[in-house]
Short mmCIF file of C-alpha atoms in Angstrom, two decimals:
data_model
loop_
_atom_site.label_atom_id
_atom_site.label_comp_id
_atom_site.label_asym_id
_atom_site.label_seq_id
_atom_site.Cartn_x
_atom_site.Cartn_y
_atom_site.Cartn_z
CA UNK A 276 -32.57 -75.08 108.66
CA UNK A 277 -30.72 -71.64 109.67
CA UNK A 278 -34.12 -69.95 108.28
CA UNK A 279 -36.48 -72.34 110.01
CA UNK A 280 -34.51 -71.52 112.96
CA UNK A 281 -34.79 -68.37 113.03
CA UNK A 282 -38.12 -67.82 111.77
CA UNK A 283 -38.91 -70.04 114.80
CA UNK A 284 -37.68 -67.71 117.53
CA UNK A 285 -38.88 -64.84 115.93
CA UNK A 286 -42.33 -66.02 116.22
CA UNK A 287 -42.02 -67.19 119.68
CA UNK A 288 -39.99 -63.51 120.15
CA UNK A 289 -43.77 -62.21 118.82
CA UNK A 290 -45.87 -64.32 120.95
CA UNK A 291 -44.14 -63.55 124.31
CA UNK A 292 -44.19 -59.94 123.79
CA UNK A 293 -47.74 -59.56 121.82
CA UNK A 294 -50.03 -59.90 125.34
CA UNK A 295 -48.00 -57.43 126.90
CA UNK A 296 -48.34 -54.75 124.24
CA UNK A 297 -52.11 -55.04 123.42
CA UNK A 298 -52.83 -55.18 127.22
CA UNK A 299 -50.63 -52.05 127.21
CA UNK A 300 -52.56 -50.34 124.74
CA UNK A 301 -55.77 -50.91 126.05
CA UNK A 302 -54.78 -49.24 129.34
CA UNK A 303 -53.50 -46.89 127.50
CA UNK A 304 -49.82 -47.18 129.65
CA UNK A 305 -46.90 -45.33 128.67
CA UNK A 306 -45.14 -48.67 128.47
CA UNK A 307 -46.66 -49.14 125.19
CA UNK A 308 -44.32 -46.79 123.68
CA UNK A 309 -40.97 -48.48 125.32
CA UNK A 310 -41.88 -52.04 124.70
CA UNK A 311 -41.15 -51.94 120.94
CA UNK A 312 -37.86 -50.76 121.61
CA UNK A 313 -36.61 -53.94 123.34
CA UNK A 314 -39.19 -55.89 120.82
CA UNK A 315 -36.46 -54.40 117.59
CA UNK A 316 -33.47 -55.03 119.97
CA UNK A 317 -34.03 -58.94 120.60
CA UNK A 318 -34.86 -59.02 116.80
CA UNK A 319 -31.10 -57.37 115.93
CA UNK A 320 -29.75 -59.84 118.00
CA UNK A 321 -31.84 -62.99 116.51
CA UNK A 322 -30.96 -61.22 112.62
CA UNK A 323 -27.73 -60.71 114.09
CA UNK A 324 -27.61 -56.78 113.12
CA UNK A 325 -24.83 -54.86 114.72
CA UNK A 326 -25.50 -51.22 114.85
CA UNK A 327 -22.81 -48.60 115.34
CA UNK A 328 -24.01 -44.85 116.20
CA UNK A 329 -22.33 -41.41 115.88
CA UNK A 330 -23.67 -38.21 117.59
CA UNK A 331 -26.70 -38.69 119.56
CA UNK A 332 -30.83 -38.54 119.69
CA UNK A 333 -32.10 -34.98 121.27
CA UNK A 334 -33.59 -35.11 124.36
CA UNK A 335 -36.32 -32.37 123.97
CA UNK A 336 -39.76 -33.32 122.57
CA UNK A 337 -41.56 -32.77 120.29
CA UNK A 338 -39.24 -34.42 117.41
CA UNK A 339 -39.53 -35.23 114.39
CA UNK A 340 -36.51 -37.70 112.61
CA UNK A 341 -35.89 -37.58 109.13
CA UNK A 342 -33.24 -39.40 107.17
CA UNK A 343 -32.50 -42.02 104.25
CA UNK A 344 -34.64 -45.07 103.87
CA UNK A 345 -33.71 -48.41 101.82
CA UNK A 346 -35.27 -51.24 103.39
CA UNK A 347 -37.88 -52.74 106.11
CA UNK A 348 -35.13 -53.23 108.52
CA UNK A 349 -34.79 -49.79 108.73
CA UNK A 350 -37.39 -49.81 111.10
CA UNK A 351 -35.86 -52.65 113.20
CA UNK A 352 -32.67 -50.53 113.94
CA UNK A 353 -34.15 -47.13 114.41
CA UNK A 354 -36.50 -48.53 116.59
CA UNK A 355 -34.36 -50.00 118.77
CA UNK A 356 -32.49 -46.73 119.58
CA UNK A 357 -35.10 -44.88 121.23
CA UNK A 358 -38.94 -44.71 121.64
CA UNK A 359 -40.47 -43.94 117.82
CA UNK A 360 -43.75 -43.65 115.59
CA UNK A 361 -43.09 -44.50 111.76
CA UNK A 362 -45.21 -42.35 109.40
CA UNK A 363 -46.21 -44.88 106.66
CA UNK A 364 -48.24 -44.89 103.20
CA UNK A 365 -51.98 -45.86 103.92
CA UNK A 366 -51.44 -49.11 102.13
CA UNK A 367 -48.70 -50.90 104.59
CA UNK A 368 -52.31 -51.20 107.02
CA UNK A 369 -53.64 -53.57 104.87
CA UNK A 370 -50.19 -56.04 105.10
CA UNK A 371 -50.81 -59.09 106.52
CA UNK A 372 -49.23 -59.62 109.45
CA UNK A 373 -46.80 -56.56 109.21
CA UNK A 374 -49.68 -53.79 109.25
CA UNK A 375 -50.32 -55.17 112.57
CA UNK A 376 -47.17 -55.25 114.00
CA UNK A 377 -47.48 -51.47 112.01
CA UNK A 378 -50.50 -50.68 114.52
CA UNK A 379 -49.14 -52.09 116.94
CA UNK A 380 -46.41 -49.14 117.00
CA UNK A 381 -48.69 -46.39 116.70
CA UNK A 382 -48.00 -45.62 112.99
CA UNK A 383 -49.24 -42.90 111.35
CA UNK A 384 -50.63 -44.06 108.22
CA UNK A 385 -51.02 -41.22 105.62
CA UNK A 386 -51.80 -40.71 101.78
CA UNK A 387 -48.28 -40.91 99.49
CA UNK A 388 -50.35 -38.97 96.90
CA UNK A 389 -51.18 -36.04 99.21
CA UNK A 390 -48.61 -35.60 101.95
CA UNK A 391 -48.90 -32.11 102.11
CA UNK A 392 -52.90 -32.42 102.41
CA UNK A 393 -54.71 -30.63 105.72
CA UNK A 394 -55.84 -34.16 106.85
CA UNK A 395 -51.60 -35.38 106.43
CA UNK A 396 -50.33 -32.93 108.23
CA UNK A 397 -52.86 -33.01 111.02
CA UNK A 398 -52.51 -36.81 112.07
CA UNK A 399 -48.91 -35.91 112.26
CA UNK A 400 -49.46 -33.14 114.30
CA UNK A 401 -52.53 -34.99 116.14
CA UNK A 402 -49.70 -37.81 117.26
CA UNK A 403 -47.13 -35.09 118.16
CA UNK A 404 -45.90 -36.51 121.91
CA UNK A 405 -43.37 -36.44 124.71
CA UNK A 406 -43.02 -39.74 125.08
CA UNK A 407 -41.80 -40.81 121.30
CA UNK A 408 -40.37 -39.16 117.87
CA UNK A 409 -41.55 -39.61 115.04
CA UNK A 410 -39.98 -40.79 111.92
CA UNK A 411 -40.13 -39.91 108.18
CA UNK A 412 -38.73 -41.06 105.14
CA UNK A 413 -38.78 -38.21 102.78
CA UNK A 414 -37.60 -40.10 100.19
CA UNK A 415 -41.16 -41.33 100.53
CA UNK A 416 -39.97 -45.09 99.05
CA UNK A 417 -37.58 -47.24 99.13
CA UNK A 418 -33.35 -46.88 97.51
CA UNK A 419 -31.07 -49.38 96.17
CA UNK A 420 -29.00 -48.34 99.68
CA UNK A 421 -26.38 -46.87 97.12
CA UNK A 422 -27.07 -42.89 97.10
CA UNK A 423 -30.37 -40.99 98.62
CA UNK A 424 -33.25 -40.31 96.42
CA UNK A 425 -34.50 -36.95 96.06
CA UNK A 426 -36.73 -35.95 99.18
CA UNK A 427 -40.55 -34.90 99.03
CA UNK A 428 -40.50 -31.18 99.89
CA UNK A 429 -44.47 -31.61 100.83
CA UNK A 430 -43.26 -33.29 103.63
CA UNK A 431 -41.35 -30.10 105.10
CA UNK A 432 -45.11 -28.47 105.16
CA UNK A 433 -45.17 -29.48 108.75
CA UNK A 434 -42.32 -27.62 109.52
CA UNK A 435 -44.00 -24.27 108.42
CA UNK A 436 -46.83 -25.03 109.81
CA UNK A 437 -45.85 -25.68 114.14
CA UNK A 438 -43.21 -23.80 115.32
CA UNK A 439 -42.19 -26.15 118.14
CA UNK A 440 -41.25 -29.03 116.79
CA UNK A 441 -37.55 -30.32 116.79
CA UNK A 442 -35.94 -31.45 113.81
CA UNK A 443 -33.24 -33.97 113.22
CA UNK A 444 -32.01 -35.70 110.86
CA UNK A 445 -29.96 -38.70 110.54
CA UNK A 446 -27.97 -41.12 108.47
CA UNK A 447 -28.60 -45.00 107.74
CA UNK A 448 -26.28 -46.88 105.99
CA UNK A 449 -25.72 -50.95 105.67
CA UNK A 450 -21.56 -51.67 105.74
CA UNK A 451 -20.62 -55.53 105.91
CA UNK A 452 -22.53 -58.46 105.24
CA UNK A 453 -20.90 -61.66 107.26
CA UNK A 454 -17.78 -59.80 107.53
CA UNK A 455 -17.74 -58.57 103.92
CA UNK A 456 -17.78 -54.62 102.80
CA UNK A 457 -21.07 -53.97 101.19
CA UNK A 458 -20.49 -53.73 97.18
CA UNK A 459 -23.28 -53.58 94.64
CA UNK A 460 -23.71 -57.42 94.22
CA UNK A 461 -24.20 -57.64 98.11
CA UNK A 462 -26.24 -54.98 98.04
CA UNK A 463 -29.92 -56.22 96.90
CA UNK A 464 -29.74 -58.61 99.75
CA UNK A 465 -30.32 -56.10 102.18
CA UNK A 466 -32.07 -53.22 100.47
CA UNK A 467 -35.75 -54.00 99.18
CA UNK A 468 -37.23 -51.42 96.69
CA UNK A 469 -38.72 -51.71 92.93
CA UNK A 470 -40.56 -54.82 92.86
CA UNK A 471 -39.14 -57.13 94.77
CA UNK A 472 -40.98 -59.59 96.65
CA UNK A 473 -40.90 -59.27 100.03
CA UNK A 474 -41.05 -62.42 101.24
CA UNK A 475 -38.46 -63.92 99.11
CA UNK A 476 -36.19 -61.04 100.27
CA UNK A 477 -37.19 -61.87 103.47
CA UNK A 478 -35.63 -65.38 103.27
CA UNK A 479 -32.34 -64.19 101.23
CA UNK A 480 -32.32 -61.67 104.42
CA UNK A 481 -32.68 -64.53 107.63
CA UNK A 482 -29.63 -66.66 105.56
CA UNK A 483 -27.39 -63.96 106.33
CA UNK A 484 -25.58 -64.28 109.87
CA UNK A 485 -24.21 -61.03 109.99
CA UNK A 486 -25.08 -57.48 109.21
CA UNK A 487 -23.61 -54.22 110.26
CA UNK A 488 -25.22 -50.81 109.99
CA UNK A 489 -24.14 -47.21 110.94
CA UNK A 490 -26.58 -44.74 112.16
CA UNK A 491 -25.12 -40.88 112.36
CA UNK A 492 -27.45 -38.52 114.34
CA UNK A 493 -27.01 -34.86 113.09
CA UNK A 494 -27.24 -31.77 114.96
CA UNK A 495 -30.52 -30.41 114.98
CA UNK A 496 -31.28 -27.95 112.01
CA UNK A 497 -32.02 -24.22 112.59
CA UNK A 498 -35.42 -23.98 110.42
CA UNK A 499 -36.57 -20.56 111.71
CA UNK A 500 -37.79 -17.87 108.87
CA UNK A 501 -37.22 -21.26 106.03
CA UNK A 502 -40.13 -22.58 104.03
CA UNK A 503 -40.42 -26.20 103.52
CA UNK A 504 -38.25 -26.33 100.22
CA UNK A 505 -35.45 -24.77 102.27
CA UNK A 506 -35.85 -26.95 104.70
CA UNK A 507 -36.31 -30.06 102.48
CA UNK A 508 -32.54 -28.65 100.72
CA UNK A 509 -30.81 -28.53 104.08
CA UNK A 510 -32.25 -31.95 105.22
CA UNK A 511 -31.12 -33.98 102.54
CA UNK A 512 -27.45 -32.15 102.20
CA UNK A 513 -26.91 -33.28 105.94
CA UNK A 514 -28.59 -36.73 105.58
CA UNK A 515 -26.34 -36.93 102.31
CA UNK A 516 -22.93 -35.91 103.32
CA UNK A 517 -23.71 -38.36 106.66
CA UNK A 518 -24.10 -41.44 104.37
CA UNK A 519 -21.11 -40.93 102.15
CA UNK A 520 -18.75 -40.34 105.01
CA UNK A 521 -20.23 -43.35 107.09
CA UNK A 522 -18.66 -45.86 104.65
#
């Protein structure tokens, strides 16, 4: 019954806010990049997420956020914080249901195979904006939430490539579970990677009552004169050291 009920308010969560956004982005209002912020912050409070931040978002635009990814409510916290655009692989589109909600968000759906490619890197720069940052996992998949993964370098190529863009990078980690610390047996019922179905995950995820996360913005990086693989090395050393001390 606790799943039913929340799966129920969720949907009817979706169905007042839906109208509003699509009408949004046909007039193509700025609102359409604020709504899904208080969309993910009514959906923290029905999954009963609490989310504790250290440091702060930068102000200046354009920005691009890069940090640790281990699960699909990821985007549900981050994009609750501030106004963002999730760069995904090409096949989350397809999803039922949650390659709309994808759209919906302005996503920027790109090639896994070929992030580095000319077409990649110029939707990314096509969607640059001063009204949202965008965010990338350059672990370009999923972790087990316990260390970070090594990060795509290809990624960085953007970085080399427009001079103007801010880059930050930040932190995400999962600590308690219904009042419990976070050990390795709690642990697959938050993060979702390998295999794992998603919508039995899904359903282990809605039993839970409780769930606390810590997000740790970074100070920007100084990138000038670095390639991407410099870049890439000084990402994940901040995004690492973040996560371990965050527990």
């Amino acid at each position: 019954m606790f799943v039913i009920f929340k799966i129920i308010i969720i949907s009817f969560w979706i169905l007042f806010l839906l109208p509003f956004q699509i009408t949004f982005i046909i007039i193509k209002s700025s609102a359409r990049y604020n709504l899904p912020r208080i969309f993910h912050k009514g959906l923290l409070i029905i999954l009963g997420v609490k989310v504790n931040i250290k440091g702060s978002i930068l102000k200046k635009r354009p920005l691009i956020l890069l940090g640790n990814h281990c699960s699909y409510l990821d985007i549900i916290v981050l994009s609750s914080l501030t106004s963002v655009c999730f760069v995904a692989k090409e096949e989350i589109k397809s999803w039922f249901f949650f390659g709309f909600l994808a759209k919906l968000q302005n996503t920027i759906f790109i090639s896994r195979r070929n992030f580095s490619s000319a077409n990649s890197i110029h939707k990314i720069n096509k969607k640059l904006n001063r009204s949202f940052a965008i965010i990338l996992f350059p672990e370009a998949t999923t972790s087990k939430g316990k260390t970070i993964l090594k990060f795509k370098s290809s990624l960085y190529g953007i970085f080399e490539k427009n001079s103007i863009i801010k880059l930050q990078n930040f932190s995400l980690c999962y600590t308690h579970i219904n009042g419990m610390p976070l050990d390795n047996r709690l642990r697959p019922k938050i993060a979702w990677y390998g295999d794992m179905d998603l919508l039995s995950h899904l359903k282990r995820l809605l039993n839970i009552s409780s769930i606390n996360a810590s997000v740790t913005f970074h100070p920007s990086l100084n990138i000038l004169g670095l390639d991407r693989k410099e870049i890439c090395y000084e990402s994940r050393e901040q995004v690492l050291n973040g996560f371990h001390s965050s527990f």
